[in-house]
Amino acid sequence: MRLFQKHFCVVAISLSAISPGNAQLLVEPTLHIKSEAGSGRVALTLDACGGKTDTRILSALVENEIPATIFVTGIWLKHNAAAIEIMRAHPELFELENHGGRHIPAVDTPQKIYGIRSAGSPEAVLAEVESGAAALAVTGEPVPKWFRGATAEYSSSAIAMIRKLGFKIAGFSVNGDGGSLLGAKETARRIAAAKDGDVIIAHINQPTHAAGEGVVQGLLELKAKGLTFVRLDDADGVGDEGTTD
């Protein structure tokens, strides 16, 4: 079972983590990018849920010219101006996408997922998605095309609503850092094991966690193997559960 700690941006792994008695079954979509001829491609996605910036990861991405898709919340955008400027100074590396306004799970019935209260209604889901996009617009960033909700768990009806807003929903195929709660060694092992077509999820908002060191190690191992990193907007992503079609 994936680890959770209150206020951390985490990714759920099983429906047993959802409060008992819920009427609606939730889904955790996967996402892959289509393969191309060559040594292989992977997409790195990093969630910036709240808190600060892990400069170990940000510096490594810039120094090693590793592209990444960064999913940012309105909360994170308010407090990380320096990191945003670095990302905007390297448009060839970074694209910023929508992680919601307040980091609330995109589930339209009232329940808790790993202790995080869901949006709870269709109106609240739409508010979370639209406020995240609005927060990005204030920074001058291009209109986001992708959305990833808090915990990466969704109700099927919420997925349909988000798709009607024009967003593709970013699942993943490799959970790199277990919500930033794994140790450096295990995080590096998971990321380094990524293969052609994988979409990696990890976090860039926990600078005091050992997982950040592992993210850097794993990415450098992938680069040494000759894999190419691409952003989601630069690849043809295919997700299940109706998230990209």
XYZ file of C-alpha atoms in Angstrom:
245
model
C 0.000 0.000 0.000
C 1.353 3.405 -0.872
C 2.289 5.592 2.045
C 0.394 8.668 3.167
C 1.026 11.537 5.528
C -1.411 14.385 6.034
C -0.838 17.457 3.853
C 1.586 15.628 1.531
C 0.679 15.199 -2.108
C 0.343 11.440 -2.404
C -0.837 8.923 -4.918
C -3.218 6.210 -3.751
C -2.633 2.603 -4.773
C -5.724 0.762 -3.631
C -9.375 1.430 -3.037
C -8.979 0.113 0.516
C -7.612 3.533 1.399
C -10.960 5.152 0.649
C -13.376 5.669 3.514
C -15.672 2.653 3.926
C -19.276 2.864 2.865
C -18.686 5.124 -0.133
C -21.269 4.708 -2.847
C -18.967 5.516 -5.736
C -16.041 3.417 -6.911
C -12.943 5.471 -7.719
C -10.379 4.915 -10.425
C -6.651 5.633 -10.680
C -5.927 6.089 -14.396
C -2.736 4.997 -16.086
C -0.954 6.897 -18.843
C 1.686 5.864 -21.357
C 3.297 7.703 -24.241
C 3.526 6.090 -27.651
C 6.857 4.579 -28.568
C 9.077 5.889 -31.336
C 12.086 4.392 -33.044
C 15.253 4.776 -31.009
C 16.535 3.997 -27.553
C 13.237 4.778 -25.854
C 11.303 7.700 -24.427
C 9.871 8.407 -20.990
C 7.821 11.314 -19.697
C 8.746 12.801 -16.326
C 5.883 14.437 -14.443
C 6.442 16.173 -11.117
C 3.710 17.326 -8.765
C 4.069 20.610 -6.899
C 1.221 20.285 -4.437
C 2.057 22.889 -1.820
C 4.972 23.850 0.376
C 8.368 24.688 -1.079
C 10.567 23.618 -4.001
C 13.077 20.781 -3.975
C 15.992 22.617 -5.561
C 17.985 19.377 -5.736
C 15.568 18.177 -8.392
C 15.084 21.525 -10.130
C 18.832 22.154 -10.388
C 19.485 18.647 -11.712
C 16.854 19.060 -14.407
C 18.381 22.332 -15.588
C 21.996 21.161 -15.388
C 21.279 17.905 -17.221
C 18.735 19.371 -19.653
C 15.986 16.963 -18.641
C 12.509 18.102 -19.721
C 9.609 17.698 -17.294
C 5.922 18.428 -16.992
C 5.245 20.157 -13.673
C 1.748 19.895 -12.190
C 1.267 22.943 -9.973
C -1.482 23.961 -7.564
C -2.614 27.496 -6.937
C -1.236 27.090 -3.416
C 2.271 26.246 -4.642
C 2.279 29.042 -7.212
C 1.698 31.650 -4.508
C 4.845 30.770 -2.573
C 7.460 29.692 -5.111
C 8.127 32.671 -7.337
C 11.862 31.981 -7.604
C 11.306 28.432 -8.854
C 8.684 29.613 -11.324
C 11.136 32.138 -12.755
C 13.727 29.406 -13.256
C 11.185 27.262 -15.052
C 10.020 30.144 -17.223
C 13.647 30.867 -18.114
C 13.866 27.356 -19.588
C 10.744 26.916 -21.735
C 12.509 24.176 -23.674
C 12.563 22.083 -20.484
C 9.469 22.881 -18.470
C 5.761 22.988 -19.082
C 3.436 23.886 -16.203
C 0.107 22.108 -16.003
C -2.948 22.143 -13.750
C -2.899 20.339 -10.373
C -5.945 22.195 -9.047
C -6.529 25.343 -7.097
C -6.395 23.944 -3.563
C -5.185 20.347 -3.977
C -8.583 18.727 -3.515
C -9.366 15.268 -4.956
C -11.529 15.434 -8.084
C -14.311 13.272 -6.690
C -17.877 14.565 -6.826
C -19.253 12.661 -3.824
C -18.316 13.408 -0.196
C -15.588 11.068 1.074
C -11.986 10.999 2.184
C -9.090 9.535 0.250
C -6.055 8.949 2.411
C -7.477 11.468 4.834
C -7.963 14.190 2.224
C -11.560 15.351 1.872
C -12.854 15.150 -1.676
C -14.415 18.015 -3.591
C -17.751 16.388 -2.793
C -19.966 17.767 -5.570
C -19.852 18.389 -9.320
C -19.698 22.129 -8.693
C -16.737 21.752 -6.343
C -14.846 19.557 -8.815
C -15.291 22.184 -11.514
C -14.193 24.916 -9.109
C -11.012 23.001 -8.248
C -10.104 22.491 -11.893
C -10.989 25.990 -13.053
C -9.282 27.733 -10.132
C -6.100 25.815 -10.875
C -6.187 26.972 -14.479
C -6.895 30.534 -13.372
C -3.908 30.513 -11.007
C -1.662 29.512 -13.903
C -3.121 32.238 -16.091
C -2.121 34.872 -13.532
C 1.532 33.845 -13.927
C 1.365 34.389 -17.672
C 1.743 30.706 -18.476
C 0.057 29.228 -21.561
C -3.407 27.766 -21.067
C -2.919 24.318 -19.476
C -3.938 21.247 -21.462
C -3.511 18.610 -18.752
C -5.029 18.139 -15.306
C -3.981 15.878 -12.465
C -6.086 15.871 -9.313
C -4.900 15.467 -5.750
C -4.254 11.774 -4.902
C -4.677 10.939 -8.638
C -7.983 9.234 -7.745
C -11.169 10.261 -9.584
C -14.820 9.406 -9.828
C -15.805 8.416 -13.352
C -18.347 11.224 -13.494
C -15.645 13.736 -12.510
C -13.412 12.442 -15.305
C -16.226 13.109 -17.776
C -16.701 16.656 -16.454
C -12.990 17.456 -16.613
C -12.756 16.137 -20.156
C -15.689 18.366 -21.164
C -13.673 21.332 -19.916
C -11.062 20.411 -22.512
C -8.400 18.894 -20.244
C -6.667 15.590 -20.703
C -6.194 13.826 -17.375
C -2.649 12.791 -16.505
C -2.366 9.321 -15.124
C 1.009 7.603 -14.831
C 2.643 4.203 -15.144
C 5.548 4.502 -12.670
C 5.048 5.800 -9.141
C 8.577 7.026 -8.532
C 8.604 8.260 -4.960
C 5.480 6.983 -3.205
C 4.159 10.462 -2.543
C 7.690 11.634 -1.681
C 7.647 9.319 1.332
C 10.001 6.619 0.064
C 13.703 6.555 0.811
C 16.311 7.652 -1.700
C 17.397 4.112 -2.626
C 13.914 2.797 -3.377
C 12.944 5.965 -5.239
C 16.054 5.733 -7.425
C 15.383 2.045 -8.098
C 11.802 2.649 -9.192
C 12.636 5.546 -11.495
C 15.692 3.856 -13.003
C 13.497 0.863 -13.897
C 11.277 2.965 -16.180
C 11.153 1.799 -19.776
C 10.107 3.086 -23.161
C 6.612 4.600 -23.009
C 6.443 5.047 -19.246
C 5.089 8.136 -17.523
C 6.822 8.740 -14.185
C 5.197 10.571 -11.291
C 7.257 12.071 -8.470
C 7.208 15.263 -6.402
C 9.157 18.494 -6.427
C 7.661 20.112 -3.327
C 9.355 18.255 -0.462
C 12.953 19.528 -0.194
C 13.569 17.889 3.194
C 12.638 14.360 2.089
C 15.181 11.717 1.127
C 13.039 10.834 -1.884
C 14.263 13.941 -3.699
C 17.804 12.608 -3.750
C 16.506 9.362 -5.189
C 14.583 11.194 -7.908
C 17.825 12.788 -9.097
C 19.748 9.508 -8.957
C 17.078 7.615 -10.852
C 16.795 10.231 -13.586
C 20.542 10.322 -14.111
C 20.582 6.538 -14.417
C 17.887 6.693 -17.086
C 19.829 9.352 -18.955
C 22.986 7.238 -18.788
C 21.047 4.356 -20.343
C 20.269 6.572 -23.313
C 16.562 7.128 -22.732
C 15.064 10.385 -23.973
C 12.875 12.539 -21.732
C 9.820 14.259 -23.191
C 7.110 16.516 -21.868
C 3.489 15.417 -22.114
C 2.704 18.070 -24.706
C 5.540 16.758 -26.887
C 4.320 13.159 -26.939
C 1.179 11.247 -27.815
C -0.161 10.169 -24.451
C -2.670 7.334 -24.199
C -4.612 6.966 -20.962
C -7.312 4.566 -19.836
C -10.666 5.293 -18.186
C -11.542 7.849 -20.872
C -8.864 10.277 -19.674
C -7.310 11.165 -23.031
C -9.659 9.970 -25.793
